[in-house]
mmCIF file of C-alpha atoms and ligand atoms in Angstrom:
data_model
loop_
_atom_site.group_PDB
_atom_site.id
_atom_site.type_symbol
_atom_site.label_atom_id
_atom_site.label_comp_id
_atom_site.label_asym_id
_atom_site.label_seq_id
_atom_site.Cartn_x
_atom_site.Cartn_y
_atom_site.Cartn_z
ATOM 1 C CA ILE A 1 14.164 -2.453 -27.393
ATOM 2 C CA ASP A 2 12.067 -5.472 -28.384
ATOM 3 C CA ALA A 3 11.962 -6.613 -24.790
ATOM 4 C CA ASP A 4 10.881 -3.165 -23.700
ATOM 5 C CA HIS A 5 8.246 -3.161 -26.369
ATOM 6 C CA ALA A 6 6.942 -6.550 -25.270
ATOM 7 C CA MET A 7 6.837 -5.337 -21.714
ATOM 8 C CA TYR A 8 4.740 -2.371 -22.752
ATOM 9 C CA GLN A 9 2.431 -4.599 -24.742
ATOM 10 C CA ALA A 10 1.975 -6.908 -21.784
ATOM 11 C CA LYS A 11 1.330 -3.970 -19.581
ATOM 12 C CA LEU A 12 -1.222 -2.571 -21.997
ATOM 13 C CA MET A 13 -3.492 -5.332 -20.838
ATOM 14 C CA GLY A 14 -2.955 -4.438 -17.216
ATOM 15 C CA ARG A 15 -4.586 -2.065 -14.843
ATOM 16 C CA ASN A 16 -3.010 1.216 -15.759
ATOM 17 C CA GLN A 17 -3.525 1.026 -19.472
ATOM 18 C CA TYR A 18 -3.474 4.699 -20.241
ATOM 19 C CA VAL A 19 -0.054 5.265 -18.708
ATOM 20 C CA PHE A 20 1.539 2.635 -20.874
ATOM 21 C CA PHE A 21 -0.369 3.693 -23.903
ATOM 22 C CA GLU A 22 1.038 7.164 -23.462
ATOM 23 C CA ALA A 23 4.485 5.823 -22.783
ATOM 24 C CA LEU A 24 4.320 3.762 -25.934
ATOM 25 C CA ALA A 25 3.081 6.669 -27.999
ATOM 26 C CA GLU A 26 5.856 8.810 -26.580
ATOM 27 C CA GLN A 27 8.438 6.157 -27.354
ATOM 28 C CA ASN A 28 7.261 5.874 -30.938
ATOM 29 C CA LYS A 29 7.286 9.622 -31.379
ATOM 30 C CA THR A 30 10.882 9.999 -30.327
ATOM 31 C CA SER A 31 12.250 6.681 -31.459
ATOM 32 C CA ASN A 32 15.737 7.388 -30.183
ATOM 33 C CA VAL A 33 14.492 7.303 -26.630
ATOM 34 C CA LYS A 34 15.573 4.010 -25.206
ATOM 35 C CA VAL A 35 13.404 3.095 -22.305
ATOM 36 C CA GLU A 36 15.375 1.693 -19.466
ATOM 37 C CA TYR A 37 14.715 1.304 -15.826
ATOM 38 C CA ASP A 38 17.503 3.314 -14.354
ATOM 39 C CA PHE A 39 16.568 2.424 -10.859
ATOM 40 C CA ASP A 40 19.758 3.516 -9.073
ATOM 41 C CA ASN A 41 19.621 6.911 -10.727
ATOM 42 C CA ALA A 42 15.970 7.221 -9.858
ATOM 43 C CA VAL A 43 16.766 6.528 -6.214
ATOM 44 C CA ASN A 44 19.565 9.085 -6.199
ATOM 45 C CA ASN A 45 17.422 11.687 -7.944
ATOM 46 C CA LEU A 46 14.468 11.034 -5.631
ATOM 47 C CA GLU A 47 12.205 10.267 -8.566
ATOM 48 C CA PHE A 48 9.894 8.096 -6.490
ATOM 49 C CA ILE A 49 7.058 9.953 -4.830
ATOM 50 C CA GLY A 50 4.150 8.928 -2.688
ATOM 51 C CA ASN A 51 0.459 9.260 -3.334
ATOM 52 C CA TYR A 52 -1.648 9.087 -0.213
ATOM 53 C CA GLN A 53 -5.012 7.353 -0.100
ATOM 54 C CA PRO A 54 -7.146 8.171 2.960
ATOM 55 C CA LEU A 55 -8.428 5.472 5.308
ATOM 56 C CA ILE A 56 -11.608 6.269 7.185
ATOM 57 C CA ASP A 57 -13.079 4.976 10.400
ATOM 58 C CA PHE A 58 -16.527 3.620 9.511
ATOM 59 C CA ARG A 59 -18.050 4.595 12.847
ATOM 60 C CA SER A 60 -17.052 8.242 12.924
ATOM 61 C CA GLY A 61 -16.356 8.826 9.244
ATOM 62 C CA ASP A 62 -13.067 10.444 10.226
ATOM 63 C CA VAL A 63 -9.809 9.996 8.354
ATOM 64 C CA ILE A 64 -7.647 7.913 10.660
ATOM 65 C CA GLY A 65 -4.931 6.891 8.283
ATOM 66 C CA ALA A 66 -3.585 6.742 4.758
ATOM 67 C CA GLU A 67 -1.775 4.298 2.529
ATOM 68 C CA VAL A 68 1.344 5.460 0.712
ATOM 69 C CA LEU A 69 1.395 4.283 -2.888
ATOM 70 C CA VAL A 70 4.596 4.716 -4.845
ATOM 71 C CA ARG A 71 4.747 6.461 -8.212
ATOM 72 C CA TRP A 72 7.813 6.959 -10.357
ATOM 73 C CA GLN A 73 8.169 10.490 -11.632
ATOM 74 C CA HIS A 74 10.185 9.353 -14.639
ATOM 75 C CA PRO A 75 12.070 12.127 -16.477
ATOM 76 C CA LYS A 76 11.046 10.733 -19.876
ATOM 77 C CA LEU A 77 7.876 8.759 -19.271
ATOM 78 C CA GLY A 78 6.164 10.991 -16.763
ATOM 79 C CA LEU A 79 4.260 9.470 -13.903
ATOM 80 C CA VAL A 80 4.668 5.690 -13.918
ATOM 81 C CA PHE A 81 2.547 3.354 -11.791
ATOM 82 C CA PRO A 82 3.967 0.522 -9.687
ATOM 83 C CA ASP A 83 2.434 -2.329 -11.687
ATOM 84 C CA PHE A 84 4.871 -1.303 -14.357
ATOM 85 C CA PHE A 85 8.129 -1.427 -12.407
ATOM 86 C CA ILE A 86 7.549 -3.489 -9.267
ATOM 87 C CA PRO A 87 7.627 -6.903 -11.005
ATOM 88 C CA THR A 88 10.968 -5.936 -12.593
ATOM 89 C CA LEU A 89 12.393 -4.777 -9.279
ATOM 90 C CA GLU A 90 11.180 -7.958 -7.590
ATOM 91 C CA LYS A 91 13.079 -10.067 -10.104
ATOM 92 C CA SER A 92 16.270 -8.051 -9.779
ATOM 93 C CA GLY A 93 16.081 -7.849 -5.981
ATOM 94 C CA GLN A 94 16.100 -4.033 -6.092
ATOM 95 C CA ILE A 95 12.626 -4.015 -4.556
ATOM 96 C CA VAL A 96 14.294 -4.215 -1.128
ATOM 97 C CA GLN A 97 15.886 -0.829 -1.817
ATOM 98 C CA LEU A 98 12.568 0.620 -2.927
ATOM 99 C CA ASP A 99 10.899 -0.668 0.242
ATOM 100 C CA LEU A 100 13.511 1.086 2.356
ATOM 101 C CA TYR A 101 13.187 4.254 0.299
ATOM 102 C CA MET A 102 9.413 4.306 0.790
ATOM 103 C CA LEU A 103 9.759 3.576 4.490
ATOM 104 C CA LYS A 104 12.120 6.542 4.847
ATOM 105 C CA LEU A 105 9.751 8.707 2.817
ATOM 106 C CA ALA A 106 6.810 7.686 5.024
ATOM 107 C CA LEU A 107 8.716 8.513 8.205
ATOM 108 C CA SER A 108 9.806 11.878 6.839
ATOM 109 C CA LYS A 109 6.166 12.728 5.987
ATOM 110 C CA LEU A 110 4.991 11.676 9.441
ATOM 111 C CA LYS A 111 7.510 14.112 10.924
ATOM 112 C CA LEU A 112 6.613 16.860 8.491
ATOM 113 C CA TRP A 113 2.847 16.446 9.056
ATOM 114 C CA ALA A 114 3.006 16.012 12.818
ATOM 115 C CA ASP A 115 1.298 19.374 13.501
ATOM 116 C CA TRP A 116 -1.915 18.653 11.652
ATOM 117 C CA LEU A 117 -2.317 14.872 11.763
ATOM 118 C CA PRO A 118 -5.199 13.538 13.871
ATOM 119 C CA GLU A 119 -4.122 11.887 17.097
ATOM 120 C CA LYS A 120 -4.694 8.287 16.049
ATOM 121 C CA PHE A 121 -3.504 8.685 12.484
ATOM 122 C CA LYS A 122 -1.432 5.861 10.980
ATOM 123 C CA LEU A 123 0.452 5.771 7.721
ATOM 124 C CA ASN A 124 0.411 2.409 5.911
ATOM 125 C CA VAL A 125 3.495 1.356 3.960
ATOM 126 C CA ASN A 126 3.505 -1.574 1.532
ATOM 127 C CA VAL A 127 6.457 -3.906 1.855
ATOM 128 C CA SER A 128 7.429 -6.694 -0.519
ATOM 129 C CA THR A 129 8.098 -10.248 0.585
ATOM 130 C CA SER A 130 11.856 -9.888 0.298
ATOM 131 C CA GLY A 131 11.756 -6.450 1.863
ATOM 132 C CA PHE A 132 9.960 -7.732 4.919
ATOM 133 C CA ALA A 133 12.324 -10.679 5.272
ATOM 134 C CA SER A 134 15.400 -8.434 4.990
ATOM 135 C CA GLU A 135 17.445 -7.565 8.055
ATOM 136 C CA ASP A 136 18.063 -4.030 6.789
ATOM 137 C CA PHE A 137 14.389 -3.168 6.835
ATOM 138 C CA ILE A 138 13.865 -4.326 10.404
ATOM 139 C CA ARG A 139 17.130 -2.828 11.615
ATOM 140 C CA TYR A 140 16.152 0.532 10.165
ATOM 141 C CA LEU A 141 12.861 0.447 12.041
ATOM 142 C CA GLN A 142 14.639 -0.438 15.277
ATOM 143 C CA GLU A 143 17.043 2.482 14.841
ATOM 144 C CA GLN A 144 14.252 4.904 14.057
ATOM 145 C CA HIS A 145 12.233 3.663 17.004
ATOM 146 C CA GLN A 146 15.167 4.528 19.266
ATOM 147 C CA LYS A 147 15.310 8.015 17.789
ATOM 148 C CA SER A 148 11.599 8.753 17.877
ATOM 149 C CA ALA A 149 9.064 6.164 18.955
ATOM 150 C CA VAL A 150 6.170 8.624 18.594
ATOM 151 C CA ILE A 151 6.883 8.721 14.869
ATOM 152 C CA THR A 152 7.478 5.006 14.238
ATOM 153 C CA GLU A 153 4.383 4.093 16.244
ATOM 154 C CA ARG A 154 2.302 5.824 13.599
ATOM 155 C CA LEU A 155 3.399 3.266 11.018
ATOM 156 C CA CYS A 156 1.397 0.329 9.781
ATOM 157 C CA ILE A 157 3.368 -2.136 7.663
ATOM 158 C CA GLU A 158 1.330 -3.861 4.955
ATOM 159 C CA ILE A 159 2.486 -7.353 4.082
ATOM 160 C CA THR A 160 0.966 -9.983 1.834
ATOM 161 C CA GLU A 161 0.068 -13.609 2.409
ATOM 162 C CA GLU A 162 3.086 -14.539 0.350
ATOM 163 C CA SER A 163 5.285 -12.906 2.982
ATOM 164 C CA LEU A 164 3.770 -15.172 5.607
ATOM 165 C CA ILE A 165 4.248 -18.346 3.607
ATOM 166 C CA LEU A 166 7.781 -17.872 2.351
ATOM 167 C CA ASN A 167 10.379 -17.645 5.052
ATOM 168 C CA VAL A 168 8.078 -18.328 7.997
ATOM 169 C CA ASP A 169 10.797 -18.173 10.656
ATOM 170 C CA ALA A 170 12.190 -14.779 9.624
ATOM 171 C CA VAL A 171 8.678 -13.429 9.312
ATOM 172 C CA LYS A 172 7.650 -14.623 12.764
ATOM 173 C CA LYS A 173 10.770 -13.035 14.211
ATOM 174 C CA HIS A 174 10.181 -9.756 12.386
ATOM 175 C CA LEU A 175 6.519 -9.653 13.402
ATOM 176 C CA ASP A 176 7.569 -10.104 17.029
ATOM 177 C CA ILE A 177 10.034 -7.238 16.708
ATOM 178 C CA LEU A 178 7.374 -4.945 15.225
ATOM 179 C CA LYS A 179 5.080 -5.803 18.106
ATOM 180 C CA GLU A 180 7.801 -4.818 20.584
ATOM 181 C CA LEU A 181 8.263 -1.561 18.691
ATOM 182 C CA ASN A 182 4.499 -0.881 18.746
ATOM 183 C CA ILE A 183 4.355 -0.814 14.959
ATOM 184 C CA SER A 184 1.127 -2.140 13.449
ATOM 185 C CA VAL A 185 0.951 -4.790 10.768
ATOM 186 C CA ALA A 186 -1.758 -5.271 8.158
ATOM 187 C CA LEU A 187 -2.297 -8.327 5.997
ATOM 188 C CA ASP A 188 -2.945 -6.875 2.532
ATOM 189 C CA ASP A 189 -5.129 -8.229 -0.300
ATOM 190 C CA PHE A 190 -6.878 -10.818 1.871
ATOM 191 C CA GLY A 191 -9.071 -12.855 -0.417
ATOM 192 C CA THR A 192 -6.818 -12.949 -3.460
ATOM 193 C CA GLY A 193 -4.476 -15.719 -2.383
ATOM 194 C CA TYR A 194 -4.906 -18.649 -0.088
ATOM 195 C CA SER A 195 -7.072 -16.588 2.254
ATOM 196 C CA SER A 196 -6.252 -19.043 4.966
ATOM 197 C CA LEU A 197 -8.095 -18.182 8.137
ATOM 198 C CA SER A 198 -5.374 -19.966 10.081
ATOM 199 C CA TYR A 199 -2.988 -17.051 9.425
ATOM 200 C CA LEU A 200 -5.198 -14.892 11.530
ATOM 201 C CA HIS A 201 -4.347 -16.603 14.770
ATOM 202 C CA GLN A 202 -0.970 -18.018 13.781
ATOM 203 C CA PHE A 203 0.612 -14.604 13.290
ATOM 204 C CA SER A 204 0.164 -11.462 15.308
ATOM 205 C CA LEU A 205 -1.633 -9.113 12.938
ATOM 206 C CA ASP A 206 -3.399 -5.852 13.716
ATOM 207 C CA TYR A 207 -5.375 -5.317 10.516
ATOM 208 C CA LEU A 208 -6.844 -7.478 7.821
ATOM 209 C CA LYS A 209 -7.307 -5.703 4.511
ATOM 210 C CA ILE A 210 -10.190 -7.320 2.664
ATOM 211 C CA ASP A 211 -9.519 -7.305 -1.042
ATOM 212 C CA LYS A 212 -11.573 -5.340 -3.516
ATOM 213 C CA SER A 213 -12.799 -8.597 -5.086
ATOM 214 C CA PHE A 214 -14.970 -9.171 -2.003
ATOM 215 C CA VAL A 215 -16.228 -5.616 -2.073
ATOM 216 C CA ASP A 216 -17.049 -5.635 -5.798
ATOM 217 C CA GLY A 217 -20.007 -7.987 -5.751
ATOM 218 C CA LEU A 218 -21.607 -6.472 -2.701
ATOM 219 C CA ASN A 219 -24.377 -4.629 -4.489
ATOM 220 C CA ALA A 220 -25.612 -7.770 -6.213
ATOM 221 C CA ILE A 221 -27.391 -10.628 -4.502
ATOM 222 C CA SER A 222 -24.468 -12.849 -3.722
ATOM 223 C CA ASN A 223 -22.996 -15.030 -1.027
ATOM 224 C CA LYS A 224 -20.188 -12.498 -0.587
ATOM 225 C CA VAL A 225 -22.075 -10.958 2.314
ATOM 226 C CA VAL A 226 -22.085 -14.293 4.109
ATOM 227 C CA ILE A 227 -18.350 -14.746 3.635
ATOM 228 C CA LEU A 228 -17.603 -11.154 4.598
ATOM 229 C CA ASN A 229 -19.664 -11.488 7.753
ATOM 230 C CA ALA A 230 -17.746 -14.606 8.725
ATOM 231 C CA VAL A 231 -14.349 -13.036 8.043
ATOM 232 C CA VAL A 232 -15.180 -9.799 9.860
ATOM 233 C CA ASN A 233 -16.562 -11.619 12.893
ATOM 234 C CA LEU A 234 -13.662 -14.036 13.116
ATOM 235 C CA ALA A 235 -11.250 -11.106 12.903
ATOM 236 C CA LYS A 236 -13.207 -9.308 15.629
ATOM 237 C CA ALA A 237 -13.005 -12.354 17.891
ATOM 238 C CA LEU A 238 -9.252 -12.372 17.353
ATOM 239 C CA LYS A 239 -9.020 -8.603 18.027
ATOM 240 C CA ILE A 240 -7.929 -7.907 14.471
ATOM 241 C CA LYS A 241 -9.388 -4.839 12.769
ATOM 242 C CA THR A 242 -10.753 -5.137 9.255
ATOM 243 C CA THR A 243 -10.224 -2.686 6.424
ATOM 244 C CA ALA A 244 -12.369 -2.906 3.293
ATOM 245 C CA GLU A 245 -10.442 -1.960 0.137
ATOM 246 C CA GLY A 246 -11.637 -0.692 -3.216
ATOM 247 C CA ILE A 247 -14.949 0.818 -2.110
ATOM 248 C CA GLU A 248 -16.322 2.507 -5.205
ATOM 249 C CA THR A 249 -20.007 3.105 -4.462
ATOM 250 C CA ALA A 250 -22.189 4.482 -1.673
ATOM 251 C CA GLU A 251 -24.010 1.158 -1.648
ATOM 252 C CA GLN A 252 -20.840 -0.787 -0.954
ATOM 253 C CA TYR A 253 -19.852 1.717 1.699
ATOM 254 C CA GLN A 254 -23.172 1.329 3.504
ATOM 255 C CA LYS A 255 -23.118 -2.447 3.305
ATOM 256 C CA LEU A 256 -19.569 -2.709 4.676
ATOM 257 C CA LYS A 257 -20.460 -0.380 7.490
ATOM 258 C CA GLU A 258 -23.437 -2.592 8.358
ATOM 259 C CA ILE A 259 -21.296 -5.719 8.234
ATOM 260 C CA GLY A 260 -19.067 -4.077 10.807
ATOM 261 C CA CYS A 261 -15.797 -3.408 8.994
ATOM 262 C CA ASP A 262 -13.648 -1.035 10.996
ATOM 263 C CA LEU A 263 -11.908 0.921 8.257
ATOM 264 C CA GLY A 264 -12.705 1.798 4.666
ATOM 265 C CA GLN A 265 -10.626 2.746 1.644
ATOM 266 C CA GLY A 266 -11.490 3.343 -1.990
ATOM 267 C CA TYR A 267 -12.332 5.783 -4.758
ATOM 268 C CA HIS A 268 -15.738 6.449 -3.181
ATOM 269 C CA ILE A 269 -13.911 8.031 -0.257
ATOM 270 C CA ALA A 270 -10.873 9.347 -2.114
ATOM 271 C CA LYS A 271 -8.392 8.306 -4.761
ATOM 272 C CA PRO A 272 -4.697 8.138 -3.954
ATOM 273 C CA LEU A 273 -3.859 11.860 -3.681
ATOM 274 C CA LEU A 274 -0.884 14.114 -4.132
ATOM 275 C CA GLU A 275 0.528 15.256 -0.816
ATOM 276 C CA ALA A 276 -1.017 18.746 -1.001
ATOM 277 C CA ASP A 277 -4.434 17.388 -1.996
ATOM 278 C CA PHE A 278 -4.255 14.817 0.772
ATOM 279 C CA LYS A 279 -3.618 17.512 3.341
ATOM 280 C CA ARG A 280 -6.524 19.569 2.014
ATOM 281 C CA PHE A 281 -8.818 16.518 2.042
ATOM 282 C CA LEU A 282 -7.930 15.663 5.600
ATOM 283 C CA LEU A 283 -8.270 19.176 6.967
ATOM 284 C CA ASN A 284 -11.599 19.829 5.186
ATOM 285 C CA ARG A 285 -13.003 16.517 6.306
ATOM 286 C CA SER A 286 -12.186 17.052 9.963
ATOM 287 C CA LEU A 287 -13.702 20.542 10.162
HETATM 288 O O1 G B 1 -1.915 2.453 -6.943
HETATM 289 P P1 G B 1 -1.608 1.082 -7.077
HETATM 290 O O2 G B 1 -1.392 1.040 -8.575
HETATM 291 O O3 G B 1 -0.773 1.996 -6.430
HETATM 292 O O4 G B 1 -0.565 -0.028 -6.551
HETATM 293 C C1 G B 1 -0.372 -1.209 -7.259
HETATM 294 C C2 G B 1 0.348 -2.255 -6.440
HETATM 295 O O5 G B 1 1.641 -1.800 -6.081
HETATM 296 C C3 G B 1 -0.359 -2.638 -5.161
HETATM 297 O O6 G B 1 -0.338 -4.045 -5.064
HETATM 298 C C4 G B 1 0.494 -2.062 -4.083
HETATM 299 O O7 G B 1 0.483 -2.860 -2.932
HETATM 300 C C5 G B 1 1.870 -2.002 -4.722
HETATM 301 N N1 G B 1 2.622 -0.887 -4.150
HETATM 302 C C6 G B 1 2.256 0.408 -4.163
HETATM 303 N N2 G B 1 3.168 1.163 -3.529
HETATM 304 C C7 G B 1 4.131 0.308 -3.091
HETATM 305 C C8 G B 1 5.336 0.479 -2.340
HETATM 306 O O8 G B 1 5.709 1.572 -1.926
HETATM 307 N N3 G B 1 6.091 -0.632 -2.095
HETATM 308 C C9 G B 1 5.699 -1.861 -2.520
HETATM 309 N N4 G B 1 6.496 -2.905 -2.226
HETATM 310 N N5 G B 1 4.563 -2.063 -3.212
HETATM 311 C C10 G B 1 3.784 -0.997 -3.494
HETATM 312 O O1 G B 2 -2.319 -4.241 -3.318
HETATM 313 P P1 G B 2 -2.780 -3.012 -2.632
HETATM 314 O O2 G B 2 -4.070 -3.226 -1.889
HETATM 315 O O3 G B 2 -1.712 -2.345 -1.823
HETATM 316 O O4 G B 2 -3.103 -2.006 -3.804
HETATM 317 C C1 G B 2 -3.959 -0.946 -3.720
HETATM 318 C C2 G B 2 -4.298 -0.636 -5.149
HETATM 319 O O5 G B 2 -5.692 -0.398 -5.296
HETATM 320 C C3 G B 2 -3.619 0.587 -5.677
HETATM 321 O O6 G B 2 -3.297 0.332 -6.996
HETATM 322 C C4 G B 2 -4.704 1.657 -5.591
HETATM 323 O O7 G B 2 -4.483 2.703 -6.502
HETATM 324 C C5 G B 2 -5.913 0.814 -5.972
HETATM 325 N N1 G B 2 -7.195 1.326 -5.494
HETATM 326 C C6 G B 2 -7.472 1.985 -4.355
HETATM 327 N N2 G B 2 -8.805 2.246 -4.231
HETATM 328 C C7 G B 2 -9.377 1.718 -5.333
HETATM 329 C C8 G B 2 -10.732 1.660 -5.804
HETATM 330 O O8 G B 2 -11.683 2.118 -5.181
HETATM 331 N N3 G B 2 -10.928 1.038 -6.987
HETATM 332 C C9 G B 2 -9.921 0.506 -7.724
HETATM 333 N N4 G B 2 -10.214 -0.058 -8.902
HETATM 334 N N5 G B 2 -8.637 0.538 -7.318
HETATM 335 C C10 G B 2 -8.373 1.147 -6.144
HETATM 336 MN MN1 MN B 3 -1.675 -2.135 0.180
#
């Protein structure tokens, strides 16, 4: 219980404060509730759901994709955000199972939504470092590709710089396989880690997701514009599309459009949405 408590306290300082505050309040109220991460049960009970955040094409303004973001519909805690459980699952190795679960969920939604999705629509799935290095993950994609390539080709796998650094050989091999399968790959959170420009030509990537930290300062007079211009133009020269993340204001949106980013994502466009709201958003927007 003390460990759980400490975890909550630590998390109180994190991004999704209110969730943990509520969880803590709830835990105190019913003190016999022992908080545990019953991951296997959660998988069996399908407690993980997706929220879907739209991705727009800057040129047309159309929705041309979405990112699936996992949430845990916990029977006692309510809706729990990934910052809370992903670090734990990474330590235990169970993250690989979650990655597979979310991949399966994404594919099932792509099938379910096939009738109303725009032609070029892609669904982005986040994959952990160990998930991307695992044989199971890649094998599953190969099997699904055999069954229905039109579905798997709508996937975009989001990996992080860490994935590229650790286990370089497996990653190179897996990236080659995805290319054969016509599955896109995005490098997520670019700008938070090493931000090495050499990754961009060393690995075959389709999208570069420019981290919110670059987008944040855009309204002020800063050298971020200069850096963004350089990154976007280098990516262009390498035929890699750029996605700007965490766009929160109209000003940022306009600036990123001017700089020449290809795709945009952020609260200014839409928050991560429940499935039904996502469908409504997409259909209204493409009227
Ligand atoms: O909404 P946001 O709080 O959803 O996500 C927080 C972090 O959790 C982000 O870094 C995101 O990449 C990660 N994340 C969200 N969904 C998934 C998922 O399905 N799998 C993995 N491995 N990471 C995810
Ligand atoms: O690491 P990754 O880029 O996958 O994580 C995306 C995270 O960013 C998710 O937690 C998502 O909820 C969050 N997010 C998406 N758009 C915005 C935004 O405009 N502002 C902020 N603060 N967070 C955002
Ligand atoms: Mn992501």
